Amino acid sequence: MKKLIALTLALGMICGCTACNEKSKETAVPVTESAELVLNAADIRLGDNFKGVKCLSHDPLSGNIMTFGELKNGNLAGFISKNDFGDYTQFDFTLQEGEIFYNAALLTGGRKAVLTSLGAETMIYVYNFNGELQNTLNCGNVLAEDTYARIYGCEEGFIINDNNNILTVVSSNGEILGNIDLVHSMVQGVSLDTDGVPTVVYTEGNVTYTAQIEGTELVNKQECSTLTDTAYTMTAGFGEYRLAAMFNGMLYGLKDNTWVKLCDFIDNDFNSISIYSLAMTGENEFAAVMSEANGSTMKLLTEADISALESKTVIRVANLVAGDLVNAPAKAYNSAKPDSPYRVEVKDYGNANSLYDDRITELHQDILSGNAPDVITFNSEITPGSFGARESIFVDLYTLLDKDTELKREDFLEGYLEGLDFNGKLLQISPSFSFKTMVVKDKFLDGLTSWNYDQFAEKIKALPEGMKINTWANQEMNYNLLLLMDYSEFVDYENAVCNFEDEGFIKAMNIVRDNHIGLTLEEFDSWMNESGGFDVYNEGQYINDESMIYDMDLGGWFGLRQTLHARFNEPATLVGYPNENGNGSFVQPSECMGIMANSPCIEGAWDFIKTVYFSEGYYTDTNGVYGGWQYPAVEEYYVKQLEKQKSATYVDENGETFRGDKLWIGPDMDDIVTYYEFTDEECEKYDKIVREAAKDVRQGDAVIYDIIREETMPFFEGDITAEKAAEIIQNRVSIYLSERYG
C-alpha cells in the first residue's frame, strides 16, 4: 500500500457526531447474536385509506389496534380493528387553527386519546367506545417547543412522554399529578407491556433497566440487557416477549430481561430502517408502518418458511460498526439474487455502546478460533493492518479479479488499486472514495496552487481579524487540527518505518501551537460544557468570508460542484493540505472489504462483494447503500457521475424545471444561492486533479492516531517541547509498525 496517513482529519471530525459515537463499556448482558426469525411482509390493505399513517397503538389486553393518520381527503381519523385489519370502526378528529398533532393512543375499554398542542397549551381529546368526543382536557404548558411527544394510558389517566426526558402524569380530568424526570438517564423507549402496564427502558451509568410506572414513581426496577440509545419505536410484546422494539432497522423482543434479536430483515427488499411505528399482533407477527417518498405504507410481518433458505450456503459478513450499514448491502444481495446458492448474513460485533477495541478483540478471537466471518468490513479504525498486514489471513483479491469475467483490474481508475494494495497484494477492495483537499478562495492564496508548512503559516497569520481558519478551528482540539498537516510523509507502512523526528513534523506542531489553531484541553472542556459539543456552522460562512478553508469531505462530483459554485461562489483553488512535498490532495477509500483466506466459500463472498458494491445500483443509491455520495472507483461509473454535472437541473415549488441547483445559506427562505452546472472546461480541469489524487490512497490507523493524540497533548499544554513530543511519538510508532507491519 502507498504511504498511509496515520489518521485523517475526517476521523477527528466524525468521532463526536456520528451514530457510532462511542461510550464507556457496557457491563450488561448483550443482545442475542443471531436473528431468531425470517419474516414475510404483506401489504395491509387498511393502510390504503390513509395518505399517511401517523402511528399505531395497540391495547394488549383487548388485542385491538388503532391505526391513526391522515386520510386521502386530508382529514385525521383513527381506525380500530383486530389484528387482521379487516372490519374496523372509525372516529374522526379535526385540528383547530394553529393546533399541532403529536400522537394518539388506544386506551382500555375502547377509549381513544389524541395529544396536541394549541399555542402554549397541551391538549388531550378523549373519545369513548363509540368514537364520540367524551372530554377535552387542557393540561396547561406541558410540552416543550419542537418536541417529540407520545401519550399512553395509565390507571391515573394519561402519561405524556416529552422527548424521552420528562414523563408527565395527568389525571383523567386533566390535572397534572407530577413528573418523572429522566433527563439524566438515557431512555431507550416507553411503552405499555404485555400486561398493559406503562414501562420505561432506560440506562443509568452503564446498566440498563426496565421499570413500571406507578403514579409518578418508577417501580419494579429490573436490570436488562442493553438495546441501544433510543429505539425507533417500542410496543407491547406478545407471549414470552414483554416488549418489542425497532432499532437501526432490526427488530428486538424483551424475553426474560434479555433483548433478543428477532429479525434483521436481511431477506426483505424494503428498507426496514424506515419503520417508525410497530405493533406486535400475535406470536411472531407484527404490524409495521414505514415511511415512503409519498407518505407511508403498512406491512403485516409474519414468520416465513425458511426451508428454501436453509439449503443455501451462508456468507457471513462482519459488522464492526453499530447500525444498519452492513445490513443494507446484505439485503440488497439477497433481494437481487433470490435464486443464488448463497445467502448473506451479518455477524454483529458488539452493540451501540461497545468500544471499537472490544469489537476488534472479539473479531480477533473468532479468527484465532477458526470462526471468523467470510467478509471483513474495514473502516478508518479497522484496516488489514489491524490484524498484522504481513499475515496471510486475507485473500489476495487480485487473484479473483484476474479470473473474473465481469470485473477486471483495468475497470478501475488508474493507480487506485495499487494505492489500496500492500506489497503487491490486494488485501482489501473498495468501490468508491472521498476526495480530500482544502478549498480556499483565490484572493487569499496570492497565486498559490499548493502550499508547504511555511506558506500555510504565512496565510494563517494574514487572516483578517475575526475570520476563522475553517469551520472547526475554534472548536477542535489542537492535536486534531494537527491532522490538517499532511504527515503521511512520515509513515511508511510497507517498510514498517516512520520519521516523526523530521523537521517538517516538528514545524507542523509549532505552527498549530504558535497560531493557536484549535483549543487546549482546558479550553476544549470549557467549550464542551458551554455548547454541549455542537459546532456553529452556516452555509454562508465561506461566501461571507467568515472562514477561509473548506476542508470537509467532498463526497462525489456533486459535492465538489456545490462547494466551488455555491459555498464559495467566486474563484477558488483546490490547494490541498500543507506539506513539504506540495502534494496535499488525496483520497480515502470507502466501504473497504476483505475476504478471509480460510473462508470455505471464497467464490460466494466475492460474488456478494461484486454484485452489491460494483453495480449500477450501488453508484445510483438504489440499493440503500450509499455509493452515490462518493466518487466511483470504477471508470465507467466515475465518468457517468461526472457527466451528470454538465446538465444539472432542479424543479421549483411550481413544478417548473430550471438549470442548476439551489443551496440555502441562511435562516430565511430568500437566503439561497443558485449554482449552475460544470462547464466542459471545469470538468476537464477537476477530473485531472481527482484522477491524480486517486493514485494516492490513504487510510486511517486508530493506534497511530491515539499515539499522536496522547503524546502531543503535553506539548500543547506547554509541558514538553515539540522535539521531545516527536521523539516519544517516533519511538512508540516505530514499535507499533514493527509489531504489525514488520
Coordinates of C-alpha atoms in Angstrom, one line a residue, residues 12-501:
G12 CA -11.3 13.6 14.1
M13 CA -14.4 15.4 12.8
I14 CA -16.8 12.5 12.9
C15 CA -15.9 11.0 16.3
G16 CA -18.3 13.1 18.2
C17 CA -21.2 13.4 15.8
T18 CA -21.9 10.0 14.1
A19 CA -24.4 7.4 15.0
C20 CA -21.4 5.3 16.1
N21 CA -20.4 7.7 18.9
E22 CA -18.6 5.6 21.5
K23 CA -19.3 5.5 25.2
S24 CA -18.0 3.6 28.1
K25 CA -18.1 -0.2 28.0
E26 CA -21.4 -1.8 29.0
T27 CA -21.5 -4.3 31.8
A28 CA -25.0 -5.6 30.9
V29 CA -25.5 -8.8 29.0
P30 CA -25.5 -8.1 25.2
V31 CA -28.4 -8.8 23.0
T32 CA -28.5 -12.3 21.4
E33 CA -26.3 -12.6 18.4
S34 CA -28.3 -14.1 15.5
A35 CA -31.8 -13.2 14.4
E36 CA -34.5 -15.7 15.5
L37 CA -36.9 -15.1 12.7
V38 CA -37.3 -14.6 9.0
L39 CA -40.4 -12.6 8.3
N40 CA -42.6 -12.3 5.2
A41 CA -44.1 -8.9 4.5
A42 CA -47.5 -8.4 3.0
D43 CA -49.3 -5.1 2.5
I44 CA -52.1 -4.2 4.9
R45 CA -55.0 -3.0 2.8
L46 CA -56.5 -0.9 5.6
G47 CA -53.4 1.4 5.2
D48 CA -54.6 2.3 1.7
N49 CA -57.3 4.5 3.3
F50 CA -54.6 6.9 4.5
K51 CA -52.4 9.4 2.8
G52 CA -50.0 8.9 5.7
V53 CA -50.3 6.8 8.9
K54 CA -49.1 8.8 11.9
C55 CA -49.0 5.9 14.4
L56 CA -50.2 2.5 15.5
S57 CA -51.5 2.0 19.0
H58 CA -52.1 -1.5 20.5
D59 CA -54.2 -2.4 23.5
P60 CA -52.5 -5.6 24.6
L61 CA -55.4 -6.5 26.9
S62 CA -58.2 -6.4 24.3
G63 CA -55.9 -7.2 21.3
N64 CA -57.4 -4.2 19.4
I65 CA -55.2 -2.0 17.3
M66 CA -55.7 1.6 16.3
T67 CA -54.3 3.0 13.0
F68 CA -54.3 6.8 13.2
G69 CA -53.4 9.1 10.4
E70 CA -54.3 11.5 7.6
L71 CA -56.9 10.2 5.2
K72 CA -56.8 10.7 1.4
N73 CA -59.2 13.8 1.9
G74 CA -56.8 15.4 4.3
N75 CA -58.8 14.7 7.5
L76 CA -57.4 13.0 10.5
A77 CA -59.0 9.8 11.7
G78 CA -58.4 6.6 13.7
F79 CA -59.5 3.1 12.6
I80 CA -59.9 0.5 15.3
S81 CA -59.6 -3.1 14.3
K82 CA -58.5 -6.6 15.3
N83 CA -55.1 -7.9 14.3
D84 CA -56.4 -9.0 10.9
F85 CA -57.0 -5.3 10.0
G86 CA -60.3 -6.3 8.4
D87 CA -63.5 -4.8 9.8
Y88 CA -63.0 -1.5 11.7
T89 CA -64.7 1.3 13.4
Q90 CA -63.7 4.9 12.8
F91 CA -63.5 8.1 14.7
D92 CA -62.7 11.5 13.1
F93 CA -60.5 14.3 14.6
T94 CA -60.3 17.9 13.4
L95 CA -57.4 20.2 14.3
Q96 CA -58.2 23.8 15.3
E97 CA -56.4 26.7 13.6
G98 CA -52.7 26.6 14.6
E99 CA -53.1 23.3 16.5
I100 CA -50.3 20.7 16.2
F101 CA -50.9 16.9 16.3
Y102 CA -48.4 14.8 18.2
N103 CA -49.8 11.3 18.9
A104 CA -52.8 9.2 19.5
A105 CA -53.4 6.2 21.8
L106 CA -55.9 3.4 22.2
L107 CA -56.9 3.1 25.8
T108 CA -58.6 0.3 27.8
G109 CA -62.3 -0.1 27.3
G110 CA -62.1 1.0 23.7
R111 CA -61.5 4.7 24.5
K112 CA -59.1 6.8 22.5
A113 CA -56.9 9.8 23.3
V114 CA -55.4 12.4 20.9
L115 CA -52.5 14.6 22.0
T116 CA -51.9 18.0 20.5
S117 CA -50.7 21.5 21.4
L118 CA -52.6 24.7 20.8
G119 CA -50.3 27.7 21.3
A120 CA -48.6 27.0 24.7
E121 CA -51.4 24.7 25.9
T122 CA -51.1 20.9 25.8
M123 CA -54.4 19.3 24.8
I124 CA -55.8 15.8 25.3
Y125 CA -59.0 14.8 23.4
V126 CA -60.7 11.7 24.8
Y127 CA -63.1 9.7 22.7
N128 CA -65.5 7.0 24.0
F129 CA -66.0 3.4 22.8
N130 CA -68.4 4.7 20.1
G131 CA -66.0 7.2 18.7
E132 CA -67.8 10.2 20.3
L133 CA -65.8 13.1 21.8
Q134 CA -66.1 12.5 25.6
N135 CA -63.8 15.1 27.1
T136 CA -61.4 17.9 26.1
L137 CA -58.6 18.4 28.6
N138 CA -56.4 21.5 28.7
C139 CA -53.3 20.4 30.6
G140 CA -51.5 23.7 30.5
N141 CA -47.9 24.3 29.4
V142 CA -46.5 20.7 29.4
L143 CA -44.7 20.2 26.2
A144 CA -41.5 21.9 25.1
E145 CA -41.4 23.7 21.7
D146 CA -40.5 21.4 18.7
T147 CA -40.8 18.4 20.9
Y148 CA -41.2 14.7 20.3
A149 CA -44.2 13.6 22.3
R150 CA -46.2 10.4 22.9
I151 CA -49.2 9.6 25.1
Y152 CA -50.1 6.4 27.0
G153 CA -53.0 5.3 29.1
C154 CA -52.5 4.5 32.8
E155 CA -54.6 3.9 35.9
E156 CA -54.4 7.6 36.9
G157 CA -55.4 8.8 33.4
F158 CA -52.5 9.5 31.0
I159 CA -48.8 9.7 30.7
I160 CA -47.2 12.3 28.3
N161 CA -43.7 11.5 27.1
D162 CA -41.8 14.7 26.3
N163 CA -38.7 13.9 24.3
N164 CA -37.9 10.8 26.4
N165 CA -36.8 13.3 29.1
I166 CA -39.9 14.1 31.2
L167 CA -42.9 11.8 31.7
T168 CA -45.8 13.8 32.9
V169 CA -48.7 12.0 34.7
V170 CA -52.1 13.6 34.0
S171 CA -55.3 12.7 35.8
S172 CA -58.4 11.7 33.8
N173 CA -59.8 15.2 34.3
G174 CA -56.6 16.9 33.0
E175 CA -54.9 17.7 36.4
I176 CA -51.1 17.4 36.4
L177 CA -50.3 14.9 39.1
G178 CA -46.5 15.1 38.8
N179 CA -43.4 14.4 36.7
I180 CA -40.9 11.6 36.3
D181 CA -37.6 13.3 35.5
L182 CA -35.4 11.2 33.2
V183 CA -33.2 14.0 31.9
H184 CA -30.1 12.4 33.4
S185 CA -30.9 8.9 32.1
M186 CA -30.5 7.5 28.6
V187 CA -34.1 6.5 27.7
Q188 CA -34.4 3.7 25.2
G189 CA -38.2 3.8 25.0
V190 CA -41.5 3.9 26.7
S191 CA -44.5 1.6 26.1
L192 CA -47.2 -0.5 27.6
D193 CA -46.0 -4.0 28.3
T194 CA -47.9 -7.2 27.7
D195 CA -50.0 -6.6 30.9
G196 CA -50.9 -3.1 29.7
V197 CA -48.6 -1.5 32.4
P198 CA -46.7 1.6 31.3
T199 CA -43.0 0.6 31.2
V200 CA -39.8 2.6 30.6
V201 CA -36.5 1.2 29.4
Y202 CA -33.5 3.4 30.4
T203 CA -29.8 3.4 31.2
E204 CA -28.2 4.8 34.3
G205 CA -24.4 4.7 34.3
N206 CA -23.5 1.5 32.5
V207 CA -26.6 -0.5 33.4
T208 CA -29.9 -0.7 31.6
Y209 CA -33.2 -1.2 33.4
T210 CA -36.9 -1.7 32.8
A211 CA -39.2 -0.1 35.3
Q212 CA -43.0 0.1 35.5
I213 CA -44.7 3.5 36.1
E214 CA -47.0 3.6 39.1
G215 CA -48.4 7.0 39.8
T216 CA -45.4 9.3 39.5
E217 CA -42.9 6.7 40.6
L218 CA -40.8 4.1 38.8
V219 CA -41.4 0.7 40.5
N220 CA -40.4 -3.0 39.9
K221 CA -37.0 -1.8 38.5
Q222 CA -35.1 -4.8 36.9
E223 CA -31.8 -4.9 35.1
C224 CA -32.0 -5.9 31.5
S225 CA -29.5 -6.2 28.6
T226 CA -28.6 -3.2 26.6
L227 CA -30.7 -2.4 23.4
T228 CA -29.4 0.9 22.2
D229 CA -29.5 4.6 22.9
T230 CA -33.1 5.1 21.6
A231 CA -35.4 2.7 19.9
Y232 CA -37.1 4.0 16.8
T233 CA -40.4 2.6 18.1
M234 CA -41.4 0.4 21.1
T235 CA -44.6 -1.5 21.7
A236 CA -46.1 -4.2 23.9
G237 CA -44.9 -7.7 23.2
F238 CA -46.8 -10.9 22.9
G239 CA -46.5 -14.3 24.6
E240 CA -43.0 -14.7 26.0
Y241 CA -41.9 -11.3 24.9
R242 CA -42.7 -8.4 27.2
L243 CA -41.8 -5.6 24.8
A244 CA -40.8 -5.3 21.2
A245 CA -38.7 -2.5 19.6
M246 CA -37.1 -1.4 16.4
F247 CA -33.5 -0.1 16.3
N248 CA -31.4 0.6 13.3
G249 CA -33.6 -1.5 11.0
M250 CA -33.7 -4.5 13.3
L251 CA -36.4 -6.0 15.4
Y252 CA -35.9 -7.0 19.1
G253 CA -38.1 -8.6 21.7
L254 CA -37.5 -8.5 25.5
K255 CA -37.6 -12.0 26.9
D256 CA -36.6 -12.7 30.5
N257 CA -34.9 -9.3 30.6
T258 CA -32.7 -10.1 27.6
W259 CA -33.2 -8.3 24.3
V260 CA -33.5 -11.0 21.6
K261 CA -32.8 -10.0 18.0
L262 CA -36.0 -11.3 16.4
C263 CA -35.4 -10.2 12.8
D264 CA -32.7 -8.3 10.9
F265 CA -34.7 -8.2 7.7
I266 CA -31.8 -9.4 5.7
D267 CA -34.2 -11.3 3.3
N268 CA -36.7 -8.4 2.9
D269 CA -36.5 -6.0 0.0
F270 CA -37.9 -3.0 1.8
N271 CA -35.9 -0.5 3.9
S272 CA -36.6 -1.7 7.4
I273 CA -34.8 1.3 8.9
S274 CA -37.8 3.4 7.8
I275 CA -40.2 1.6 10.2
Y276 CA -41.4 4.2 12.7
S277 CA -44.4 2.6 14.3
L278 CA -44.9 -1.0 15.3
A279 CA -47.5 -3.3 17.0
M280 CA -46.9 -7.0 17.9
T281 CA -50.1 -8.5 16.8
G282 CA -49.5 -12.2 17.7
E283 CA -46.9 -14.9 18.1
N284 CA -44.1 -13.9 15.7
E285 CA -46.4 -11.5 14.0
F286 CA -46.1 -7.7 13.7
A287 CA -47.8 -4.8 12.0
A288 CA -45.3 -2.1 10.9
V289 CA -45.7 1.4 9.4
M290 CA -42.8 2.6 7.3
S291 CA -42.1 5.9 5.6
E292 CA -42.1 6.2 1.8
A293 CA -41.4 9.0 -0.6
N294 CA -45.1 9.9 -1.0
G295 CA -46.4 9.0 2.5
S296 CA -46.4 5.7 4.3
T297 CA -47.1 2.0 3.9
M298 CA -48.4 -0.7 6.3
K299 CA -46.9 -4.2 6.3
L300 CA -48.0 -7.3 8.1
L301 CA -44.9 -9.3 9.1
T302 CA -45.4 -13.0 9.6
E303 CA -43.0 -15.9 10.1
A304 CA -41.7 -17.3 6.9
D305 CA -41.0 -20.9 5.8
I306 CA -37.2 -21.0 5.8
S307 CA -36.7 -24.5 4.3
A308 CA -35.5 -23.0 1.0
L309 CA -33.1 -20.6 2.8
E310 CA -31.7 -23.5 4.8
S311 CA -30.4 -25.2 1.7
K312 CA -28.2 -22.2 0.8
T313 CA -24.6 -21.6 1.7
V314 CA -24.3 -18.8 4.2
I315 CA -21.9 -16.0 3.5
R316 CA -21.2 -14.2 6.9
V317 CA -20.2 -10.6 6.8
A318 CA -18.7 -8.9 9.9
N319 CA -20.4 -5.8 11.2
L320 CA -17.9 -3.8 13.3
V321 CA -19.9 -0.6 13.5
A322 CA -23.3 -0.2 15.3
G323 CA -26.3 0.1 13.0
D324 CA -27.6 -0.9 9.6
L325 CA -24.6 -0.1 7.5
V326 CA -23.8 -3.7 6.7
N327 CA -27.4 -5.0 6.8
A328 CA -28.4 -2.9 3.8
P329 CA -25.9 -4.5 1.4
A330 CA -26.8 -7.9 2.7
K331 CA -30.5 -7.2 2.0
A332 CA -29.5 -5.9 -1.5
Y333 CA -27.7 -9.1 -2.4
N334 CA -30.4 -11.5 -1.0
S335 CA -33.1 -9.5 -2.9
A336 CA -31.2 -9.1 -6.1
K337 CA -30.3 -12.8 -6.3
P338 CA -33.1 -14.9 -4.8
D339 CA -32.0 -17.9 -6.8
S340 CA -28.4 -17.6 -5.8
P341 CA -26.9 -20.7 -4.0
Y342 CA -25.6 -18.2 -1.4
R343 CA -27.4 -16.2 1.3
V344 CA -25.7 -13.3 3.1
E345 CA -26.0 -12.9 6.9
V346 CA -24.5 -10.3 9.2
K347 CA -22.4 -11.1 12.2
D348 CA -22.7 -8.2 14.7
Y349 CA -19.7 -7.4 16.9
G350 CA -21.0 -5.5 19.9
N351 CA -23.8 -3.0 20.1
A352 CA -24.2 0.7 20.0
N353 CA -22.3 1.1 23.3
S354 CA -19.4 -1.3 22.5
L355 CA -16.0 0.2 22.2
Y356 CA -14.1 -0.4 18.9
D357 CA -11.3 -2.1 20.8
D358 CA -13.7 -4.6 22.2
R359 CA -15.2 -5.3 18.8
I360 CA -11.7 -5.8 17.3
T361 CA -10.8 -8.1 20.2
E362 CA -13.9 -10.2 19.7
L363 CA -13.2 -10.5 15.9
H364 CA -9.6 -11.5 16.7
Q365 CA -10.8 -14.2 19.0
D366 CA -13.1 -15.5 16.2
I367 CA -10.2 -15.5 13.8
L368 CA -8.0 -17.4 16.2
S369 CA -10.7 -20.0 16.9
G370 CA -11.4 -20.5 13.2
N371 CA -14.9 -19.0 13.5
A372 CA -14.3 -15.8 11.6
P373 CA -16.9 -14.3 9.1
D374 CA -16.1 -14.7 5.4
V375 CA -16.1 -11.0 4.7
I376 CA -14.5 -8.3 6.9
T377 CA -15.6 -4.7 6.5
F378 CA -12.8 -2.2 7.1
N379 CA -13.0 1.5 8.1
S380 CA -10.7 4.2 9.4
E381 CA -10.5 2.4 12.7
I382 CA -10.1 -1.1 11.4
T383 CA -7.8 -1.9 8.5
P384 CA -6.0 -5.0 7.3
G385 CA -3.1 -3.7 9.3
S386 CA -5.1 -4.1 12.5
F387 CA -4.7 -7.8 12.1
G388 CA -1.0 -7.8 11.0
A389 CA -0.6 -6.8 7.4
R390 CA 2.1 -9.4 6.5
E391 CA 0.0 -12.3 7.8
S392 CA -1.7 -14.2 5.0
I393 CA -5.1 -14.2 6.7
F394 CA -6.9 -12.4 3.8
V395 CA -7.3 -13.4 0.2
D396 CA -5.2 -11.6 -2.4
L397 CA -8.2 -10.1 -4.3
Y398 CA -6.0 -9.7 -7.4
T399 CA -6.3 -13.4 -7.9
L400 CA -10.1 -13.1 -8.0
L401 CA -10.1 -10.0 -10.3
D402 CA -7.7 -11.7 -12.7
K403 CA -10.1 -14.6 -13.4
D404 CA -13.4 -12.7 -13.2
T405 CA -15.2 -12.3 -16.5
E406 CA -17.2 -9.2 -15.3
L407 CA -14.9 -7.1 -13.2
K408 CA -11.2 -6.5 -14.1
R409 CA -8.3 -4.6 -12.8
E410 CA -8.4 -2.2 -15.8
D411 CA -12.0 -1.3 -14.9
F412 CA -10.7 0.9 -12.0
L413 CA -9.3 4.4 -12.2
E414 CA -5.6 4.3 -12.9
G415 CA -3.5 3.7 -9.8
Y416 CA -6.4 3.3 -7.4
L417 CA -6.0 -0.5 -6.7
E418 CA -2.2 0.0 -6.4
G419 CA -2.9 2.6 -3.8
L420 CA -5.0 0.1 -1.9
D421 CA -2.7 -2.8 -2.1
F422 CA 0.1 -3.8 0.3
N423 CA 3.4 -5.0 -1.2
G424 CA 1.6 -6.1 -4.4
K425 CA -1.2 -7.9 -2.6
L426 CA -4.8 -6.5 -2.7
L427 CA -6.0 -7.5 0.8
Q428 CA -9.0 -5.1 0.6
I429 CA -11.1 -3.6 -2.2
S430 CA -13.2 -0.5 -2.3
P431 CA -15.8 0.6 -4.8
S432 CA -15.6 4.3 -4.1
F433 CA -13.7 7.1 -2.3
S434 CA -14.0 10.6 -0.9
F435 CA -11.7 13.3 -2.3
K436 CA -9.7 15.0 0.5
T437 CA -8.4 18.5 -0.1
M438 CA -8.6 22.1 1.1
V439 CA -10.5 24.7 -0.9
V440 CA -9.5 28.3 -0.5
K441 CA -10.6 31.4 -2.4
D442 CA -8.0 32.6 -4.8
K443 CA -7.9 36.1 -3.2
F444 CA -6.4 34.5 -0.1
L445 CA -3.8 32.4 -1.9
D446 CA -1.9 35.1 -4.0
G447 CA -1.4 32.6 -6.8
L448 CA -0.5 29.5 -4.8
T449 CA -1.9 26.2 -6.1
S450 CA -0.3 24.2 -3.3
W451 CA 1.5 25.1 0.0
N452 CA 4.1 23.9 2.3
Y453 CA 4.1 24.5 6.1
D454 CA 5.7 27.9 6.0
Q455 CA 3.3 29.2 3.3
F456 CA 0.4 27.8 5.2
A457 CA 1.6 29.6 8.4
E458 CA 2.1 32.8 6.4
K459 CA -1.5 32.8 5.1
I460 CA -2.9 32.0 8.5
K461 CA -1.2 34.9 10.1
A462 CA -2.5 37.2 7.3
L463 CA -6.2 36.3 8.1
P464 CA -8.4 39.4 8.5
E465 CA -9.4 40.0 12.1
G466 CA -12.3 37.8 13.2
M467 CA -12.0 35.4 10.3
K468 CA -11.7 31.7 11.2
I469 CA -9.3 29.3 9.6
N470 CA -12.0 26.8 9.0
T471 CA -15.4 25.7 10.4
W472 CA -13.7 23.8 13.2
A473 CA -10.8 26.0 14.0
N474 CA -12.1 27.3 17.3
Q475 CA -13.7 24.0 18.4
E476 CA -11.4 21.1 17.7
M477 CA -8.6 20.1 20.0
N478 CA -5.3 21.2 18.6
Y479 CA -4.0 17.7 18.3
N480 CA -6.9 17.0 16.0
L481 CA -6.1 20.1 13.9
L482 CA -2.5 18.9 13.7
L483 CA -4.0 16.5 11.3
L484 CA -4.5 19.3 8.9
M485 CA -0.8 18.9 8.3
D486 CA -0.3 16.0 5.9
Y487 CA 2.1 13.8 7.9
S488 CA 1.7 10.7 5.7
E489 CA 5.2 11.5 4.5
F490 CA 6.4 10.5 8.0
V491 CA 4.9 7.0 7.9
D492 CA 5.9 4.1 5.5
Y493 CA 3.7 1.1 6.3
E494 CA 5.1 -1.2 3.6
N495 CA 8.6 -0.9 5.1
A496 CA 7.3 -0.6 8.6
V497 CA 9.3 2.6 9.4
C498 CA 8.5 6.2 10.4
N499 CA 10.3 9.5 10.8
F500 CA 8.3 11.8 13.2
E501 CA 11.6 13.5 14.3

